[in-house]
């Protein structure tokens, strides 16, 4: 008999996924090249929107931005930065989502610059835009033998009560 390696999603798994998202400064972004359909993976600057959804600040000159404009399907890999040891034993979150350009309103700009003040050099350049990645599903690997499938609500901040 074959065992399913995916565990039932727990509150601890949800909390870890939200923690990884909230602490992210960078992520691997997977897009589909519009000319060939071949996957392209790049490293991007990443933070979160007010509700905890992934938010990227991307240049329109980048290949991944042109790919998202043609096909909004995206994959993200967010990993805890290990101080030492085997990186494969540290938590990581994979997200399948759809990327949408969103306005650079004052709240987004202020949140972004609070975490990355050096972005002030390029944030207002005409080719930079915020892209929100709306999660469709996720897979959390919390360490050896600890895999969880996630729904969007498992990754986003819970609604205020």
PDB file of C-alpha atoms in Angstrom:
ATOM      1  CA  UNK A   1       0.000   0.000   0.000  1.00  0.00           C
ATOM      2  CA  UNK A   2       1.307   3.426  -0.989  1.00  0.00           C
ATOM      3  CA  UNK A   3       1.133   6.227   1.593  1.00  0.00           C
ATOM      4  CA  UNK A   4       0.084   9.727   0.609  1.00  0.00           C
ATOM      5  CA  UNK A   5       2.946  12.053   1.616  1.00  0.00           C
ATOM      6  CA  UNK A   6       0.542  15.007   1.928  1.00  0.00           C
ATOM      7  CA  UNK A   7      -0.717  15.605   5.462  1.00  0.00           C
ATOM      8  CA  UNK A   8      -3.999  17.185   6.483  1.00  0.00           C
ATOM      9  CA  UNK A   9      -3.556  20.964   6.640  1.00  0.00           C
ATOM     10  CA  UNK A  10      -3.153  22.194  10.208  1.00  0.00           C
ATOM     11  CA  UNK A  11      -3.247  25.606  11.848  1.00  0.00           C
ATOM     12  CA  UNK A  12       0.533  25.283  12.312  1.00  0.00           C
ATOM     13  CA  UNK A  13       0.965  24.739   8.548  1.00  0.00           C
ATOM     14  CA  UNK A  14      -1.214  27.772   7.807  1.00  0.00           C
ATOM     15  CA  UNK A  15       0.786  29.885  10.254  1.00  0.00           C
ATOM     16  CA  UNK A  16       4.085  28.766   8.704  1.00  0.00           C
ATOM     17  CA  UNK A  17       2.866  29.539   5.165  1.00  0.00           C
ATOM     18  CA  UNK A  18       1.767  33.023   6.259  1.00  0.00           C
ATOM     19  CA  UNK A  19       5.074  33.530   8.075  1.00  0.00           C
ATOM     20  CA  UNK A  20       7.056  32.582   4.961  1.00  0.00           C
ATOM     21  CA  UNK A  21       5.002  34.983   2.856  1.00  0.00           C
ATOM     22  CA  UNK A  22       5.221  37.833   5.371  1.00  0.00           C
ATOM     23  CA  UNK A  23       8.982  37.458   5.696  1.00  0.00           C
ATOM     24  CA  UNK A  24       9.739  37.107   1.990  1.00  0.00           C
ATOM     25  CA  UNK A  25      12.062  39.628   0.385  1.00  0.00           C
ATOM     26  CA  UNK A  26      12.680  37.565  -2.775  1.00  0.00           C
ATOM     27  CA  UNK A  27      11.117  34.619  -4.551  1.00  0.00           C
ATOM     28  CA  UNK A  28      11.562  32.438  -7.576  1.00  0.00           C
ATOM     29  CA  UNK A  29       8.951  33.379 -10.187  1.00  0.00           C
ATOM     30  CA  UNK A  30       7.915  30.912 -12.863  1.00  0.00           C
ATOM     31  CA  UNK A  31       6.254  32.214 -16.023  1.00  0.00           C
ATOM     32  CA  UNK A  32       5.644  30.892 -19.530  1.00  0.00           C
ATOM     33  CA  UNK A  33       7.678  32.419 -22.336  1.00  0.00           C
ATOM     34  CA  UNK A  34       5.148  33.877 -24.807  1.00  0.00           C
ATOM     35  CA  UNK A  35       7.179  32.903 -27.871  1.00  0.00           C
ATOM     36  CA  UNK A  36       7.927  29.299 -26.996  1.00  0.00           C
ATOM     37  CA  UNK A  37       5.693  28.337 -24.057  1.00  0.00           C
ATOM     38  CA  UNK A  38       8.800  27.114 -22.260  1.00  0.00           C
ATOM     39  CA  UNK A  39       8.917  27.847 -18.516  1.00  0.00           C
ATOM     40  CA  UNK A  40      11.130  30.720 -17.403  1.00  0.00           C
ATOM     41  CA  UNK A  41      12.203  31.009 -13.763  1.00  0.00           C
ATOM     42  CA  UNK A  42      13.653  34.245 -12.404  1.00  0.00           C
ATOM     43  CA  UNK A  43      14.378  35.753  -9.009  1.00  0.00           C
ATOM     44  CA  UNK A  44      12.227  38.736  -8.082  1.00  0.00           C
ATOM     45  CA  UNK A  45      11.726  41.167  -5.214  1.00  0.00           C
ATOM     46  CA  UNK A  46       8.632  40.135  -3.270  1.00  0.00           C
ATOM     47  CA  UNK A  47       6.589  41.442  -0.383  1.00  0.00           C
ATOM     48  CA  UNK A  48       2.922  41.107   0.548  1.00  0.00           C
ATOM     49  CA  UNK A  49      -0.157  43.180  -0.115  1.00  0.00           C
ATOM     50  CA  UNK A  50      -2.384  44.329   2.763  1.00  0.00           C
ATOM     51  CA  UNK A  51      -4.203  40.964   2.885  1.00  0.00           C
ATOM     52  CA  UNK A  52      -1.010  38.908   2.737  1.00  0.00           C
ATOM     53  CA  UNK A  53      -1.147  38.100  -0.992  1.00  0.00           C
ATOM     54  CA  UNK A  54       2.220  38.074  -2.762  1.00  0.00           C
ATOM     55  CA  UNK A  55       3.130  41.416  -4.314  1.00  0.00           C
ATOM     56  CA  UNK A  56       5.993  41.918  -6.758  1.00  0.00           C
ATOM     57  CA  UNK A  57       7.583  45.095  -8.076  1.00  0.00           C
ATOM     58  CA  UNK A  58       8.581  44.310 -11.662  1.00  0.00           C
ATOM     59  CA  UNK A  59      10.211  46.185 -14.513  1.00  0.00           C
ATOM     60  CA  UNK A  60       8.368  46.188 -17.813  1.00  0.00           C
ATOM     61  CA  UNK A  61      11.734  45.579 -19.472  1.00  0.00           C
ATOM     62  CA  UNK A  62      12.079  42.135 -17.846  1.00  0.00           C
ATOM     63  CA  UNK A  63      11.241  38.931 -19.707  1.00  0.00           C
ATOM     64  CA  UNK A  64       9.059  37.707 -16.830  1.00  0.00           C
ATOM     65  CA  UNK A  65       6.915  40.860 -16.986  1.00  0.00           C
ATOM     66  CA  UNK A  66       6.328  40.457 -20.719  1.00  0.00           C
ATOM     67  CA  UNK A  67       5.453  36.809 -20.070  1.00  0.00           C
ATOM     68  CA  UNK A  68       2.899  37.736 -17.373  1.00  0.00           C
ATOM     69  CA  UNK A  69       1.336  40.354 -19.651  1.00  0.00           C
ATOM     70  CA  UNK A  70       0.777  37.619 -22.259  1.00  0.00           C
ATOM     71  CA  UNK A  71      -0.266  34.862 -19.818  1.00  0.00           C
ATOM     72  CA  UNK A  72      -0.978  35.688 -16.158  1.00  0.00           C
ATOM     73  CA  UNK A  73      -0.355  32.146 -14.893  1.00  0.00           C
ATOM     74  CA  UNK A  74       2.521  32.206 -12.441  1.00  0.00           C
ATOM     75  CA  UNK A  75       4.345  30.026  -9.965  1.00  0.00           C
ATOM     76  CA  UNK A  76       6.218  31.294  -6.922  1.00  0.00           C
ATOM     77  CA  UNK A  77       8.781  29.578  -4.735  1.00  0.00           C
ATOM     78  CA  UNK A  78       9.352  31.207  -1.374  1.00  0.00           C
ATOM     79  CA  UNK A  79      11.969  29.665   0.860  1.00  0.00           C
ATOM     80  CA  UNK A  80      13.271  30.381   4.301  1.00  0.00           C
ATOM     81  CA  UNK A  81      16.875  31.512   4.035  1.00  0.00           C
ATOM     82  CA  UNK A  82      18.798  28.865   5.971  1.00  0.00           C
ATOM     83  CA  UNK A  83      21.571  30.183   8.169  1.00  0.00           C
ATOM     84  CA  UNK A  84      23.257  26.799   7.969  1.00  0.00           C
ATOM     85  CA  UNK A  85      22.579  23.198   7.148  1.00  0.00           C
ATOM     86  CA  UNK A  86      20.901  21.509   4.211  1.00  0.00           C
ATOM     87  CA  UNK A  87      18.561  23.946   2.426  1.00  0.00           C
ATOM     88  CA  UNK A  88      16.318  21.017   1.464  1.00  0.00           C
ATOM     89  CA  UNK A  89      15.380  20.496   5.121  1.00  0.00           C
ATOM     90  CA  UNK A  90      14.127  24.073   5.542  1.00  0.00           C
ATOM     91  CA  UNK A  91      10.568  25.247   4.944  1.00  0.00           C
ATOM     92  CA  UNK A  92       9.469  26.350   1.481  1.00  0.00           C
ATOM     93  CA  UNK A  93       6.180  27.380  -0.073  1.00  0.00           C
ATOM     94  CA  UNK A  94       5.176  26.910  -3.704  1.00  0.00           C
ATOM     95  CA  UNK A  95       2.221  28.945  -4.941  1.00  0.00           C
ATOM     96  CA  UNK A  96       0.241  28.564  -8.150  1.00  0.00           C
ATOM     97  CA  UNK A  97      -1.464  31.815  -9.013  1.00  0.00           C
ATOM     98  CA  UNK A  98      -2.513  34.487 -11.457  1.00  0.00           C
ATOM     99  CA  UNK A  99      -0.562  37.732 -11.652  1.00  0.00           C
ATOM    100  CA  UNK A 100      -2.371  41.022 -12.173  1.00  0.00           C
ATOM    101  CA  UNK A 101      -0.943  44.536 -12.375  1.00  0.00           C
ATOM    102  CA  UNK A 102      -2.265  46.719  -9.550  1.00  0.00           C
ATOM    103  CA  UNK A 103      -2.006  50.461  -8.873  1.00  0.00           C
ATOM    104  CA  UNK A 104       0.926  51.874  -6.935  1.00  0.00           C
ATOM    105  CA  UNK A 105      -1.395  53.543  -4.434  1.00  0.00           C
ATOM    106  CA  UNK A 106       0.086  55.333  -1.425  1.00  0.00           C
ATOM    107  CA  UNK A 107      -0.547  52.421   0.948  1.00  0.00           C
ATOM    108  CA  UNK A 108       1.299  49.932  -1.290  1.00  0.00           C
ATOM    109  CA  UNK A 109       4.161  52.349  -1.914  1.00  0.00           C
ATOM    110  CA  UNK A 110       4.532  53.109   1.814  1.00  0.00           C
ATOM    111  CA  UNK A 111       4.476  49.401   2.812  1.00  0.00           C
ATOM    112  CA  UNK A 112       7.026  48.543   0.116  1.00  0.00           C
ATOM    113  CA  UNK A 113       9.404  51.379   0.972  1.00  0.00           C
ATOM    114  CA  UNK A 114       9.175  50.659   4.714  1.00  0.00           C
ATOM    115  CA  UNK A 115      10.696  47.209   4.065  1.00  0.00           C
ATOM    116  CA  UNK A 116      12.918  48.206   1.145  1.00  0.00           C
ATOM    117  CA  UNK A 117      13.900  51.893   1.315  1.00  0.00           C
ATOM    118  CA  UNK A 118      16.445  51.485  -1.506  1.00  0.00           C
ATOM    119  CA  UNK A 119      13.562  50.724  -3.891  1.00  0.00           C
ATOM    120  CA  UNK A 120      12.819  54.464  -3.810  1.00  0.00           C
ATOM    121  CA  UNK A 121      15.493  54.830  -6.497  1.00  0.00           C
ATOM    122  CA  UNK A 122      13.428  52.932  -9.092  1.00  0.00           C
ATOM    123  CA  UNK A 123       9.890  52.536  -7.722  1.00  0.00           C
ATOM    124  CA  UNK A 124       8.603  55.615  -9.576  1.00  0.00           C
ATOM    125  CA  UNK A 125      10.366  54.908 -12.866  1.00  0.00           C
ATOM    126  CA  UNK A 126       7.818  54.557 -15.681  1.00  0.00           C
ATOM    127  CA  UNK A 127       8.622  50.909 -16.426  1.00  0.00           C
ATOM    128  CA  UNK A 128       8.059  49.620 -12.845  1.00  0.00           C
ATOM    129  CA  UNK A 129       4.679  48.333 -11.702  1.00  0.00           C
ATOM    130  CA  UNK A 130       3.270  46.339  -8.845  1.00  0.00           C
ATOM    131  CA  UNK A 131       1.973  42.880  -9.733  1.00  0.00           C
ATOM    132  CA  UNK A 132      -0.259  41.037  -7.295  1.00  0.00           C
ATOM    133  CA  UNK A 133      -0.137  37.247  -7.451  1.00  0.00           C
ATOM    134  CA  UNK A 134      -3.583  35.919  -6.573  1.00  0.00           C
ATOM    135  CA  UNK A 135      -3.014  32.472  -5.052  1.00  0.00           C
ATOM    136  CA  UNK A 136      -5.022  29.611  -6.543  1.00  0.00           C
ATOM    137  CA  UNK A 137      -3.363  26.856  -4.503  1.00  0.00           C
ATOM    138  CA  UNK A 138      -0.150  26.125  -2.686  1.00  0.00           C
ATOM    139  CA  UNK A 139       2.132  23.387  -1.492  1.00  0.00           C
ATOM    140  CA  UNK A 140       4.010  23.837   1.768  1.00  0.00           C
ATOM    141  CA  UNK A 141       7.021  21.688   2.495  1.00  0.00           C
ATOM    142  CA  UNK A 142       7.639  22.331   6.184  1.00  0.00           C
ATOM    143  CA  UNK A 143      10.611  19.957   6.361  1.00  0.00           C
ATOM    144  CA  UNK A 144      11.218  16.256   5.858  1.00  0.00           C
ATOM    145  CA  UNK A 145       7.908  14.371   5.735  1.00  0.00           C
ATOM    146  CA  UNK A 146       5.818  17.496   6.307  1.00  0.00           C
ATOM    147  CA  UNK A 147       3.985  18.412   3.094  1.00  0.00           C
ATOM    148  CA  UNK A 148       0.640  20.218   3.019  1.00  0.00           C
ATOM    149  CA  UNK A 149      -1.710  21.276   0.204  1.00  0.00           C
ATOM    150  CA  UNK A 150      -3.031  24.791   0.757  1.00  0.00           C
ATOM    151  CA  UNK A 151      -6.017  26.768  -0.420  1.00  0.00           C
ATOM    152  CA  UNK A 152      -5.809  30.561  -0.874  1.00  0.00           C
ATOM    153  CA  UNK A 153      -7.388  31.216   2.543  1.00  0.00           C
ATOM    154  CA  UNK A 154      -4.683  29.064   4.152  1.00  0.00           C
ATOM    155  CA  UNK A 155      -1.994  31.476   2.911  1.00  0.00           C
ATOM    156  CA  UNK A 156      -3.678  34.882   3.203  1.00  0.00           C
ATOM    157  CA  UNK A 157      -4.191  36.810   6.411  1.00  0.00           C
ATOM    158  CA  UNK A 158      -7.429  35.771   8.123  1.00  0.00           C
ATOM    159  CA  UNK A 159     -10.195  38.390   7.902  1.00  0.00           C
ATOM    160  CA  UNK A 160     -10.356  40.754  10.871  1.00  0.00           C
ATOM    161  CA  UNK A 161     -13.019  39.733  13.323  1.00  0.00           C
TER     162      UNK A 161
END
